[in-house]
JSON list of C-alpha atoms in Angstrom, two decimals:
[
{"chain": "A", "resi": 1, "resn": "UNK", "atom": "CA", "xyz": [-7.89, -0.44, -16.44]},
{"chain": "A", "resi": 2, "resn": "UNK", "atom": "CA", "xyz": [-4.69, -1.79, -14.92]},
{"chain": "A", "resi": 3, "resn": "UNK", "atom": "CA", "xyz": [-3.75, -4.75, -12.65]},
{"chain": "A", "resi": 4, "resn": "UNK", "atom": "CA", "xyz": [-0.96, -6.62, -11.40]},
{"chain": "A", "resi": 5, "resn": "UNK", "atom": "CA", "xyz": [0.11, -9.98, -11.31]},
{"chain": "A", "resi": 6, "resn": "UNK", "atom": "CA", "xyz": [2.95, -11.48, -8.92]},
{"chain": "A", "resi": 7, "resn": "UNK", "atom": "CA", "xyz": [4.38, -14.35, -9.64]},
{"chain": "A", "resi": 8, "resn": "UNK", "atom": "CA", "xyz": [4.61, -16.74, -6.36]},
{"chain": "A", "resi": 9, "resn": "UNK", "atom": "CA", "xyz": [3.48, -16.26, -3.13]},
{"chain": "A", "resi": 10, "resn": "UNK", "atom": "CA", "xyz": [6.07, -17.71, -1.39]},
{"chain": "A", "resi": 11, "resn": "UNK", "atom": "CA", "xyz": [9.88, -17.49, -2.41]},
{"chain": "A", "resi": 12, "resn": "UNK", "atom": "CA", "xyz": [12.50, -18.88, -0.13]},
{"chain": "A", "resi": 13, "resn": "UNK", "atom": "CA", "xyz": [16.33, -17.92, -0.71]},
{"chain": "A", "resi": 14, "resn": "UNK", "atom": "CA", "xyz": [19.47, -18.67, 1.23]},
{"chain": "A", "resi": 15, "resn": "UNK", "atom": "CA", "xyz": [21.44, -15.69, 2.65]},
{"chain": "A", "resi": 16, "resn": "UNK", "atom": "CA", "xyz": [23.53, -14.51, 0.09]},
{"chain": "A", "resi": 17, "resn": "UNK", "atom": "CA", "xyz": [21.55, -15.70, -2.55]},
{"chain": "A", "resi": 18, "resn": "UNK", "atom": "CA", "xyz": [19.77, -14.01, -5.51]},
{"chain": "A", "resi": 19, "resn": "UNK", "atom": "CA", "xyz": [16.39, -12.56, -4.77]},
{"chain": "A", "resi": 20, "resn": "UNK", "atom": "CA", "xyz": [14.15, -12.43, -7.85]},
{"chain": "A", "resi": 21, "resn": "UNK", "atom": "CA", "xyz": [10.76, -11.26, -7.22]},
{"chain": "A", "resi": 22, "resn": "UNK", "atom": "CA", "xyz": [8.57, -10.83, -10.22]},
{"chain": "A", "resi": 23, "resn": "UNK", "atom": "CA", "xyz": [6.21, -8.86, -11.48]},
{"chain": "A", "resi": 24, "resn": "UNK", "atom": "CA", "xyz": [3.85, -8.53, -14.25]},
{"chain": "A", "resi": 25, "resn": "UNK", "atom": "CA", "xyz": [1.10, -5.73, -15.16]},
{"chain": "A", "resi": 26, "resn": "UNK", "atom": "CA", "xyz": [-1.39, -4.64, -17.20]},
{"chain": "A", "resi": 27, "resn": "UNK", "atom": "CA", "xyz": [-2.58, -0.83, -18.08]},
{"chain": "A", "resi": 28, "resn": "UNK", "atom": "CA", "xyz": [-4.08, 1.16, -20.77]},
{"chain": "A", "resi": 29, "resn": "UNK", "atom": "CA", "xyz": [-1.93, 3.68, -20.48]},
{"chain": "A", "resi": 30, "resn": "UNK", "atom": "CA", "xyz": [1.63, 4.43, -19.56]},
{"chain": "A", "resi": 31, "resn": "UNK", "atom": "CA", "xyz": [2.07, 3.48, -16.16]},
{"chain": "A", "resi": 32, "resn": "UNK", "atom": "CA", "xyz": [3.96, 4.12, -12.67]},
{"chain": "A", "resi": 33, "resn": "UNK", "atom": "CA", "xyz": [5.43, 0.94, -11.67]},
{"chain": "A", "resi": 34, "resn": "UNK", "atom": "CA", "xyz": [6.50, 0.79, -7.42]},
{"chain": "A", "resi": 35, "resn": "UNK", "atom": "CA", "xyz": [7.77, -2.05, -5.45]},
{"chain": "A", "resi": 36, "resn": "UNK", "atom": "CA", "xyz": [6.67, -1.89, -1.44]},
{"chain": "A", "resi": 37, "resn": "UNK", "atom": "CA", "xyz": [7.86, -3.37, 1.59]},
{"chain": "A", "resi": 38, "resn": "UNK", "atom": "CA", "xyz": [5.65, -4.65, 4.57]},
{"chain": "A", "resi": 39, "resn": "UNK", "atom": "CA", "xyz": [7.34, -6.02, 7.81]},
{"chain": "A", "resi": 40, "resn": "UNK", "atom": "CA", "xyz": [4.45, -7.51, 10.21]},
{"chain": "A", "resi": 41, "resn": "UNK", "atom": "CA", "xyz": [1.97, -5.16, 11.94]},
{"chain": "A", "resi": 42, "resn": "UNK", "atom": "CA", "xyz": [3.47, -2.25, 10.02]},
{"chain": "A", "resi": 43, "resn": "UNK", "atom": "CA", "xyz": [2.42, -0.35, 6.82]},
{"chain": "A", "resi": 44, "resn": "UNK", "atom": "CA", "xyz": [4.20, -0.38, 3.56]},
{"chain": "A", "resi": 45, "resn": "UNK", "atom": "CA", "xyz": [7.51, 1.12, 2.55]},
{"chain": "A", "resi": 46, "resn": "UNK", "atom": "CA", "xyz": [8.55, 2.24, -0.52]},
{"chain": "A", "resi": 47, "resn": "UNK", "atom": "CA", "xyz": [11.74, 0.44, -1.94]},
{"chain": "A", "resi": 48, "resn": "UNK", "atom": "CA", "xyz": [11.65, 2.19, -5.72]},
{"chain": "A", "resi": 49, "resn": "UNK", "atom": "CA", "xyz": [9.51, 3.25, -8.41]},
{"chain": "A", "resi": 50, "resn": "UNK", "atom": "CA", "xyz": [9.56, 3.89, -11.88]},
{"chain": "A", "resi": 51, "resn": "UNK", "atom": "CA", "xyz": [8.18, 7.06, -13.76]},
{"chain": "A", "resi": 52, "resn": "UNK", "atom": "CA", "xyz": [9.14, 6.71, -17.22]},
{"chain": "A", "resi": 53, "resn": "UNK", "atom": "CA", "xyz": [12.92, 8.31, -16.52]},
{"chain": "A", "resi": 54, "resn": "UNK", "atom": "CA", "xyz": [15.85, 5.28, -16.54]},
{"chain": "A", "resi": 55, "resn": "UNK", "atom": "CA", "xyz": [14.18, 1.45, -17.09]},
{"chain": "A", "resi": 56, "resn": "UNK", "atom": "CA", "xyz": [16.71, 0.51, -14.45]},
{"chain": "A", "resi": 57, "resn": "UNK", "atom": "CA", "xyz": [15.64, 1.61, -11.15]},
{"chain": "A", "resi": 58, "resn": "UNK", "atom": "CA", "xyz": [17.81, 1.40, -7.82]},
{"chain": "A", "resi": 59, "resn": "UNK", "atom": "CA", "xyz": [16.02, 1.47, -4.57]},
{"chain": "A", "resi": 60, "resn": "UNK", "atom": "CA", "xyz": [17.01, 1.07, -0.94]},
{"chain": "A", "resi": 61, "resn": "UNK", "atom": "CA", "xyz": [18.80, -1.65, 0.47]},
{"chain": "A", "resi": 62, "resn": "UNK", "atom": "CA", "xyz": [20.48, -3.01, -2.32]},
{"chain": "A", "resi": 63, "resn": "UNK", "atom": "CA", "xyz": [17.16, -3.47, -4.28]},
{"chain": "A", "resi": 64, "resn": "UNK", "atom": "CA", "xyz": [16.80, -2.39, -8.09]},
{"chain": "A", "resi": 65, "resn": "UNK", "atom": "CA", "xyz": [13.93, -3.24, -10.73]},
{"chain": "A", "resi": 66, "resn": "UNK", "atom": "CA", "xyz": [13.81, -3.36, -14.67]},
{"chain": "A", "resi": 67, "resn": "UNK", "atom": "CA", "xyz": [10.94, -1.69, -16.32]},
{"chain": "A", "resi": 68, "resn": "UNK", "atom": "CA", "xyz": [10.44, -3.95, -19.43]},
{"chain": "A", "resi": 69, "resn": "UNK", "atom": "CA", "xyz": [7.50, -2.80, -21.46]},
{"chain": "A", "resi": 70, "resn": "UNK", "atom": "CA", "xyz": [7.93, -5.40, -24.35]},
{"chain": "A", "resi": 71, "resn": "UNK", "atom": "CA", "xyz": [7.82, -8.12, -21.52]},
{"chain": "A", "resi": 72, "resn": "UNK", "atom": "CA", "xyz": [5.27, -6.02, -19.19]},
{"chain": "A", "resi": 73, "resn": "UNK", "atom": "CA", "xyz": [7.50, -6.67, -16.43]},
{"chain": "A", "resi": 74, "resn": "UNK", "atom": "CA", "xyz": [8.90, -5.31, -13.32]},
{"chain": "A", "resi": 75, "resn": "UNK", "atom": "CA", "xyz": [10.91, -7.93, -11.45]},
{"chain": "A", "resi": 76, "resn": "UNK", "atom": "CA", "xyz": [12.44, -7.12, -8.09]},
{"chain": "A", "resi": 77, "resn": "UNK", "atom": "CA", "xyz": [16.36, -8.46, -7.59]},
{"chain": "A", "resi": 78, "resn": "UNK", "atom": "CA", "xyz": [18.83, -8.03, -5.11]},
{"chain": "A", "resi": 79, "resn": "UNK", "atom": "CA", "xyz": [22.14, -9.65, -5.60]},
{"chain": "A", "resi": 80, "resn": "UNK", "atom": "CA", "xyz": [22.82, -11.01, -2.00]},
{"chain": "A", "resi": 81, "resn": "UNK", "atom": "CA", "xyz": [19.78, -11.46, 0.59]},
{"chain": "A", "resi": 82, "resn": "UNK", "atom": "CA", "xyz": [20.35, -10.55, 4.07]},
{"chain": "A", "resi": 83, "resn": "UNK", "atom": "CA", "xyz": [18.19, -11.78, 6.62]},
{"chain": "A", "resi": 84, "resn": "UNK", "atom": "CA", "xyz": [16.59, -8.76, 7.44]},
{"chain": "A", "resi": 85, "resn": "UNK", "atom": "CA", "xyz": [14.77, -8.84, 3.73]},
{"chain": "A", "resi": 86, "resn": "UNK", "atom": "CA", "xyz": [12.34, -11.66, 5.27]},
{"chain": "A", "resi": 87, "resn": "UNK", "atom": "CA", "xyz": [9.48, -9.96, 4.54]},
{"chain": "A", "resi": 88, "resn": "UNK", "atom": "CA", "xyz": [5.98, -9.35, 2.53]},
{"chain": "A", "resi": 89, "resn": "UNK", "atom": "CA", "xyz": [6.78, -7.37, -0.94]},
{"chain": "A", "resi": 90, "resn": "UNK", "atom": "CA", "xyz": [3.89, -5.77, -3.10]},
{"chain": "A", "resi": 91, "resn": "UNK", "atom": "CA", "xyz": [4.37, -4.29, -6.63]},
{"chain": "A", "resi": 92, "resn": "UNK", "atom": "CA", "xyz": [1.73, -1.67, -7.23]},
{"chain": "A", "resi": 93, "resn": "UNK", "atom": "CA", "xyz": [1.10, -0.19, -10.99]},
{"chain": "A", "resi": 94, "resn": "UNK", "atom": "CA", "xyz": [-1.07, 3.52, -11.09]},
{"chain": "A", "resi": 95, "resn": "UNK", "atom": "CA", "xyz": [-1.45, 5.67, -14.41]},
{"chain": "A", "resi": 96, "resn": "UNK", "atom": "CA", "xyz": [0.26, 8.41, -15.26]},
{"chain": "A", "resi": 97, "resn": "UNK", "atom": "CA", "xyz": [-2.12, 10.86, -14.20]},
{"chain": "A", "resi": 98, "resn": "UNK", "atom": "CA", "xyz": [-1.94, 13.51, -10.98]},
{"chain": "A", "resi": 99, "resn": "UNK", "atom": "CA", "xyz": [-3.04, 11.53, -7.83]},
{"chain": "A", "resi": 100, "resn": "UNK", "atom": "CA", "xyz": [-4.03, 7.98, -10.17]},
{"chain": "A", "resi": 101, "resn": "UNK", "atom": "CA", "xyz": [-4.50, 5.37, -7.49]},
{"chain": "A", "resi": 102, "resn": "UNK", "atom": "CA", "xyz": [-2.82, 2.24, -7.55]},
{"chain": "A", "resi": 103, "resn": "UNK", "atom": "CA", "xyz": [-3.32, -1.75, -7.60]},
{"chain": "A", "resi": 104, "resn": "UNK", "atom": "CA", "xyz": [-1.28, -3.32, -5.34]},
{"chain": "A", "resi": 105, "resn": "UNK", "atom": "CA", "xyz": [-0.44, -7.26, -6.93]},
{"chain": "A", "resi": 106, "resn": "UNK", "atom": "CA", "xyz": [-1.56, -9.91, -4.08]},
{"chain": "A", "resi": 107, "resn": "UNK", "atom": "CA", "xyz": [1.99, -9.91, -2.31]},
{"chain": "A", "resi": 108, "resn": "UNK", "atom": "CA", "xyz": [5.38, -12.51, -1.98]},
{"chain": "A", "resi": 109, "resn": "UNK", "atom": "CA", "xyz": [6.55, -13.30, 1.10]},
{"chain": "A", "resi": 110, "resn": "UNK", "atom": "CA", "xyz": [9.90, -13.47, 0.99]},
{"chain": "A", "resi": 111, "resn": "UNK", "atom": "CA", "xyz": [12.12, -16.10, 3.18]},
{"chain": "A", "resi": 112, "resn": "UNK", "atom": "CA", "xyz": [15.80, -15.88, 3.90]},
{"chain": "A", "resi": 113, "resn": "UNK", "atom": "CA", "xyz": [17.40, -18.84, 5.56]},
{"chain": "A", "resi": 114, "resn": "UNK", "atom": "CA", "xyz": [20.37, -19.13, 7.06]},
{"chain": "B", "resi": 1, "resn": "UNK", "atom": "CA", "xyz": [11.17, 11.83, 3.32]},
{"chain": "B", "resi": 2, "resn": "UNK", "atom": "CA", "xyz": [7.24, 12.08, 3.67]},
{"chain": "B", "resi": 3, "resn": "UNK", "atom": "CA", "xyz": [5.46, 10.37, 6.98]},
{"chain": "B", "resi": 4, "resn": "UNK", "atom": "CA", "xyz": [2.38, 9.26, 7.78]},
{"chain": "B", "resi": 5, "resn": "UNK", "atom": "CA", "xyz": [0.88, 8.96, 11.31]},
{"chain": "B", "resi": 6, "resn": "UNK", "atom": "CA", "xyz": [-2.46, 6.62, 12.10]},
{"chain": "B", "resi": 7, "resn": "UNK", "atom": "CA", "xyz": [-3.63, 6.70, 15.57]},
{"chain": "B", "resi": 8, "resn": "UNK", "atom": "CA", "xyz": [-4.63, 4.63, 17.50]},
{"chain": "B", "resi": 9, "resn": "UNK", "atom": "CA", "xyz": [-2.11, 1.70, 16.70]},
{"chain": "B", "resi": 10, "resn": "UNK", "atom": "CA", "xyz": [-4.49, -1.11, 17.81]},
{"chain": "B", "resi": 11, "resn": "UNK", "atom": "CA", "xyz": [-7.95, -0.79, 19.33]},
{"chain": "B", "resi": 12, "resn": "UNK", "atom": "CA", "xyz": [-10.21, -3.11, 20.80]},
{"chain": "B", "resi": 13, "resn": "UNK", "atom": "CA", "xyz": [-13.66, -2.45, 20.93]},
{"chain": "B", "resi": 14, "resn": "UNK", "atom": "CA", "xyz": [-16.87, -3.97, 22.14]},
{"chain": "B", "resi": 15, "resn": "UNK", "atom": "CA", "xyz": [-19.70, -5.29, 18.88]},
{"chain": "B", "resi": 16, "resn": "UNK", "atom": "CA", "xyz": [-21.97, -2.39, 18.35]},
{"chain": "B", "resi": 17, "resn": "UNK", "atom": "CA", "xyz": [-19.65, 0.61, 19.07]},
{"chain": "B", "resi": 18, "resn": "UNK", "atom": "CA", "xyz": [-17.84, 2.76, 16.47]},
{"chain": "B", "resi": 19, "resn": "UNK", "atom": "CA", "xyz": [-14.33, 3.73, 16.53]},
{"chain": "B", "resi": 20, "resn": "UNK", "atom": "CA", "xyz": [-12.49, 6.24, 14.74]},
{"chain": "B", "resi": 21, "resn": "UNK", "atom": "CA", "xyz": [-9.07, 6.04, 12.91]},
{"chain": "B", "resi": 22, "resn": "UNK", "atom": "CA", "xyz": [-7.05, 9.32, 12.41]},
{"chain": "B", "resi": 23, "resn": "UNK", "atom": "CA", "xyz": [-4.67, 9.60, 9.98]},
{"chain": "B", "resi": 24, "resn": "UNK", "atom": "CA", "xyz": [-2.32, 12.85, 9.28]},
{"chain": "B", "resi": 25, "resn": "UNK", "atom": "CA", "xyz": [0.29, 13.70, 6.67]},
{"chain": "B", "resi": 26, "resn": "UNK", "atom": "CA", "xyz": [2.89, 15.20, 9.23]},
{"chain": "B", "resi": 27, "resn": "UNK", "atom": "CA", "xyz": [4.80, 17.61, 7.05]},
{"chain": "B", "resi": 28, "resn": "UNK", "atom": "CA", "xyz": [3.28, 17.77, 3.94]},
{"chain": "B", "resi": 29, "resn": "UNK", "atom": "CA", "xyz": [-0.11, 18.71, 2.34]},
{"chain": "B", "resi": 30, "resn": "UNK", "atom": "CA", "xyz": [-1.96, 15.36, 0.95]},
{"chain": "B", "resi": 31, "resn": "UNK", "atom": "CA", "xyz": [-4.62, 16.03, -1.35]},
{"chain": "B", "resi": 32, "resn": "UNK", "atom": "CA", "xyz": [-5.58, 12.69, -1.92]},
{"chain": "B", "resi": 33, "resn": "UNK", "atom": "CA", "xyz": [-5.66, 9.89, 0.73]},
{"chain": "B", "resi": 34, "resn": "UNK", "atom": "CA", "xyz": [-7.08, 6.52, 0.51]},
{"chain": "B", "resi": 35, "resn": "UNK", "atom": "CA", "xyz": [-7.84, 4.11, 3.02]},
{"chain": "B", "resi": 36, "resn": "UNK", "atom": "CA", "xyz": [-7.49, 0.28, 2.98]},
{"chain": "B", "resi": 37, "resn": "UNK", "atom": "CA", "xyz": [-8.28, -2.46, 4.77]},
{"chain": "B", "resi": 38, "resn": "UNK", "atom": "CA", "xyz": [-5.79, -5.95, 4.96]},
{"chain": "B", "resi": 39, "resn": "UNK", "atom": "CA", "xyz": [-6.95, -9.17, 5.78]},
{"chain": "B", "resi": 40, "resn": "UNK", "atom": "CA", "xyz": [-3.93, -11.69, 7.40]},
{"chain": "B", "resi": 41, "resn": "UNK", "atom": "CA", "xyz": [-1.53, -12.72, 4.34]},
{"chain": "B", "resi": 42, "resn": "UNK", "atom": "CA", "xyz": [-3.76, -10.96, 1.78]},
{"chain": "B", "resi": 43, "resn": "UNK", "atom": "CA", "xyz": [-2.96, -7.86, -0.23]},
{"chain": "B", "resi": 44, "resn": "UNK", "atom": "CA", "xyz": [-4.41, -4.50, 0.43]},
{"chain": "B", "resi": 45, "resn": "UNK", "atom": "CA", "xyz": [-7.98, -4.09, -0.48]},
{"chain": "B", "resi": 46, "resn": "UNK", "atom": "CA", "xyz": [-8.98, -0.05, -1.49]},
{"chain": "B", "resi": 47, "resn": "UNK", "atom": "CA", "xyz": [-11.74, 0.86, 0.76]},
{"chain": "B", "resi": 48, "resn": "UNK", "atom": "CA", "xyz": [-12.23, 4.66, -0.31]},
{"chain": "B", "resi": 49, "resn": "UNK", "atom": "CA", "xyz": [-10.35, 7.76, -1.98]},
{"chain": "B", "resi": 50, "resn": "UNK", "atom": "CA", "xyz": [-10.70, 11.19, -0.13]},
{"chain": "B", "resi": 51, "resn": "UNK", "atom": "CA", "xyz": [-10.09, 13.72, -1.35]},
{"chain": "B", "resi": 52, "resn": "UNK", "atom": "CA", "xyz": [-9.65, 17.01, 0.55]},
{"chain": "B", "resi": 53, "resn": "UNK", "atom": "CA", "xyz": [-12.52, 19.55, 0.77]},
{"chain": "B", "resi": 54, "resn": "UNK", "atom": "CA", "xyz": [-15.26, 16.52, -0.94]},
{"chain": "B", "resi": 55, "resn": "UNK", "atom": "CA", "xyz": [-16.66, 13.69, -0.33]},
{"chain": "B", "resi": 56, "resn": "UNK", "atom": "CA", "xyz": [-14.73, 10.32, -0.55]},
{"chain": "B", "resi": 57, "resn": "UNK", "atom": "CA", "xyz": [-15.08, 7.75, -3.38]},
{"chain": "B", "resi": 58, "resn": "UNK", "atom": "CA", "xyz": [-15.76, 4.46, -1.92]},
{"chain": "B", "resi": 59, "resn": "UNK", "atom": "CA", "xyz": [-14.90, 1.15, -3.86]},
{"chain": "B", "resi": 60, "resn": "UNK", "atom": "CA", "xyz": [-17.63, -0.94, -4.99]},
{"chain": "B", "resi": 61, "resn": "UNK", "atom": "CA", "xyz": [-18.71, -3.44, -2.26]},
{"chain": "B", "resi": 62, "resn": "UNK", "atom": "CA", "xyz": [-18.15, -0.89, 0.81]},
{"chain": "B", "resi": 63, "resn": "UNK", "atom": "CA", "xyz": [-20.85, 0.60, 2.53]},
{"chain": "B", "resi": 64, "resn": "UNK", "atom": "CA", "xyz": [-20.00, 4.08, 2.72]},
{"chain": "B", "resi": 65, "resn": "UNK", "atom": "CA", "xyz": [-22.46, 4.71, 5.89]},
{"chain": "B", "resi": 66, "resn": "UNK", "atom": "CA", "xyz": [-20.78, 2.07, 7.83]},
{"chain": "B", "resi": 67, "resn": "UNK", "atom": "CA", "xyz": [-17.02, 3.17, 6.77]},
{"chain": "B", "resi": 68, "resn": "UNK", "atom": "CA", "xyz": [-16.90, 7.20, 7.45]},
{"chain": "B", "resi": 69, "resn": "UNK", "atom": "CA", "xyz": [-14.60, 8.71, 5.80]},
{"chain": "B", "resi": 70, "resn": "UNK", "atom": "CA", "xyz": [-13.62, 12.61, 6.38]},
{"chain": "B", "resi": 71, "resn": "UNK", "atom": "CA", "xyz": [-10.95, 14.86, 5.02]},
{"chain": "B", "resi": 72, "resn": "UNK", "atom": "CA", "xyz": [-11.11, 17.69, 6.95]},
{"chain": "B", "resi": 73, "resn": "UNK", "atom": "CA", "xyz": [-7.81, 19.29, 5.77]},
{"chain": "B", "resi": 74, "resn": "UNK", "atom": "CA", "xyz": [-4.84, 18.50, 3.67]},
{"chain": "B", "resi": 75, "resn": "UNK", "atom": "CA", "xyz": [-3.20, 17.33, 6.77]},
{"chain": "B", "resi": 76, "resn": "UNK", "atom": "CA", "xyz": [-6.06, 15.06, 8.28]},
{"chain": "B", "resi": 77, "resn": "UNK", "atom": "CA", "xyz": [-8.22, 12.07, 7.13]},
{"chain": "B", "resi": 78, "resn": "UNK", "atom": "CA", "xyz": [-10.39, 9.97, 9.63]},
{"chain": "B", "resi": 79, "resn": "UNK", "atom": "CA", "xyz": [-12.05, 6.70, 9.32]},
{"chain": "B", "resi": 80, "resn": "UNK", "atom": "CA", "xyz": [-15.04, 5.62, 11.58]},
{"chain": "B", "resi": 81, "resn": "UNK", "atom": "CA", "xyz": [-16.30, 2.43, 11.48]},
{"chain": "B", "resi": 82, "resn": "UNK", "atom": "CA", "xyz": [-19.58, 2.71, 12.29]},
{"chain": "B", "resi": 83, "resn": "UNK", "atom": "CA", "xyz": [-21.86, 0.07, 14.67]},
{"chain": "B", "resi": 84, "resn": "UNK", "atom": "CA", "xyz": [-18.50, -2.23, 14.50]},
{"chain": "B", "resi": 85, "resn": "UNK", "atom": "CA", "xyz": [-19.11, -6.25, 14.22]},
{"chain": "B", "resi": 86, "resn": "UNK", "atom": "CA", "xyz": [-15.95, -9.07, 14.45]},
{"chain": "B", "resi": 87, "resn": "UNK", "atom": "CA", "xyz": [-16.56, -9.04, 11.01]},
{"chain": "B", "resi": 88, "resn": "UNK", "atom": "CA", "xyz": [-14.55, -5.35, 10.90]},
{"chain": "B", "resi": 89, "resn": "UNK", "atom": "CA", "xyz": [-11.53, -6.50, 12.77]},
{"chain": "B", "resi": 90, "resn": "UNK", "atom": "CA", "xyz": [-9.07, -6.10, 10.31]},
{"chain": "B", "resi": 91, "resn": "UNK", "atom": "CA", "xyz": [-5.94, -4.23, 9.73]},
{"chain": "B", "resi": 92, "resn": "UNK", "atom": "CA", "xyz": [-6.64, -0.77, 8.68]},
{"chain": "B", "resi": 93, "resn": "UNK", "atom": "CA", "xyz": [-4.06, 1.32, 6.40]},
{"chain": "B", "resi": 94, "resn": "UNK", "atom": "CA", "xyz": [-4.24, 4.47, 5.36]},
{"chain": "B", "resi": 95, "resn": "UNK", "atom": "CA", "xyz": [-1.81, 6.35, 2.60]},
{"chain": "B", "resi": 96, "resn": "UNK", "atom": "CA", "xyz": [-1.54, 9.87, 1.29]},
{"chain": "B", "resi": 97, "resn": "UNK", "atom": "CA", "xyz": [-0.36, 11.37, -1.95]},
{"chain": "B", "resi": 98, "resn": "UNK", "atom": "CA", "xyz": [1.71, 14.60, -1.99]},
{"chain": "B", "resi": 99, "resn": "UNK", "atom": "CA", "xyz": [1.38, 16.37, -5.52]},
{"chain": "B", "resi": 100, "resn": "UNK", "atom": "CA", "xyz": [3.73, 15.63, -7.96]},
{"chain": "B", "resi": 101, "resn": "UNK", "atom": "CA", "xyz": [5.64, 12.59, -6.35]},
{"chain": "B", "resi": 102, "resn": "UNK", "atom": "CA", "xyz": [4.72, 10.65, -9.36]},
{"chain": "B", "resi": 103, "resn": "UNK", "atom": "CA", "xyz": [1.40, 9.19, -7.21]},
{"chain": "B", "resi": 104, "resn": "UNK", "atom": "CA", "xyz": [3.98, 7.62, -5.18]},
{"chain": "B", "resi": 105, "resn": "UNK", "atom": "CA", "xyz": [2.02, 6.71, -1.86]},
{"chain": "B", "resi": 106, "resn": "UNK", "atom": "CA", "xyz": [3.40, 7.02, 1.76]},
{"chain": "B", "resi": 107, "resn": "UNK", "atom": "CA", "xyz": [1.75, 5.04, 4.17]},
{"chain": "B", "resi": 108, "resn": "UNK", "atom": "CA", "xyz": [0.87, 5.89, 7.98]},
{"chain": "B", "resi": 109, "resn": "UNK", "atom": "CA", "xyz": [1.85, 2.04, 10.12]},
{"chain": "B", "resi": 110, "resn": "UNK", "atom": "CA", "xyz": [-1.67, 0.72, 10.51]},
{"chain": "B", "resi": 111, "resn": "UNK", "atom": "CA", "xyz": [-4.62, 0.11, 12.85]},
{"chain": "B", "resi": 112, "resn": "UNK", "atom": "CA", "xyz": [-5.19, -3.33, 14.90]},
{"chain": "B", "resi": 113, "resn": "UNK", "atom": "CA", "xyz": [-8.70, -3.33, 14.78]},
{"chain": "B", "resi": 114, "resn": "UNK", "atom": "CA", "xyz": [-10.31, -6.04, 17.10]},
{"chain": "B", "resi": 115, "resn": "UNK", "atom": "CA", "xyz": [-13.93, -6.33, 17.55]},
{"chain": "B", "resi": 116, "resn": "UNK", "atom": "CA", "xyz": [-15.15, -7.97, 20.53]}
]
């Protein structure tokens, strides 16, 4: 069994500004840990995952996430938030296994003001 | 990287018809796709697993005669929704895992799905 819990449904940062998304999961057995992107009306894009290589994980645009399995976490952070991060963000955990599928937590919209 | 097509992008449709969603793994071979459905601000909900060749898992809760799911190939998946009401307009995803990718998912942009 696995799921996924996301912390806030709404976070609002300033451009520039620390992003901080978090993350939280549960699974009985070693998992695959991703963080997604949605913009509206579109489907989801990958921004990293983990696999059980490096606990620090870079992803695209500027985006990196810390696999802590004492703290079942996976937080999201990017330094400095541009405007163009405004969007809906999804962690996802799956086992281990060939083709596992994946629970997606329930999403945080992300808000970057000028 | 790996991409995902859906077509049609949005469809409109009168109550009573069904409509079918395509979606293809452009240059790779999926051999397992799953299709979800997304209510507004809400998470993705797993309708169904398909797997190439067999017939697709469906989550509890989904009728599996009104949501048709075929994998014809490693390339193709489709969705009909059968006898459509309001109550099926939704946002329709579909994703597709290429083996060994760590069950990392790519997902095809979605179908607008508006019942009339």
């Amino acid at each position: 069994a696995q799921s996924v819990t996301q912390l806030g449904s709404h976070v609002s940062v300033s451009e520039g500004a620390l992003v901080l998304l978090r993350c939280n999961y549960s699974s009985s057995v070693p998992p695959y840990l991703f963080w997604y992107v949605q913009y509206p009306n579109q489907g989801l894009q990958l921004l990293l995952k983990y696999t059980s290589a490096a606990t620090l994980v870079k992803g695209i645009n500027g985006f990196e996430a810390e696999f802590k399995k004492s703290e079942t976490s996976f937080h999201l952070t990017k330094p400095s938030a541009h405007m163009s991060d405004a969007a809906e963000y999804f962690c996802a955990v799956s086992p281990n296994t060939n083709a596992g599928k994946s629970t997606f937590g329930d999403g945080t919209t992300l808000t970057v003001k000028p | 990287g790996a991409v995902v097509s859906q077509h049609p992008s949005r469809v409109i449709c009168k109550s009573g018809t069904s409509v079918k969603i395509e979606c293809r793994s452009l240059d790779f071979q999926a051999t397992t796709m799953f299709w979800y459905r997304q209510f507004p601000k809400q998470s993705l909900m797993l309708m169904a697993t398909s797997n190439e060749g067999s017939k697709a898992t469906y989550e509890q809760g989904v009728e599996k005669d009104k949501f048709l799911i075929n994998h014809a190939s490693l390339t193709l998946s489709t969705l009909t929704v059968t006898s459509a009401h309001p109550e099926d307009s939704s946002f329709y995803i579909c994703s597709a895992i290429n083996r060994g990718t760590y069950n990392e998912q790519f997902f095809g942009p979605g179908t607008r799905l508006t019942v009339l």
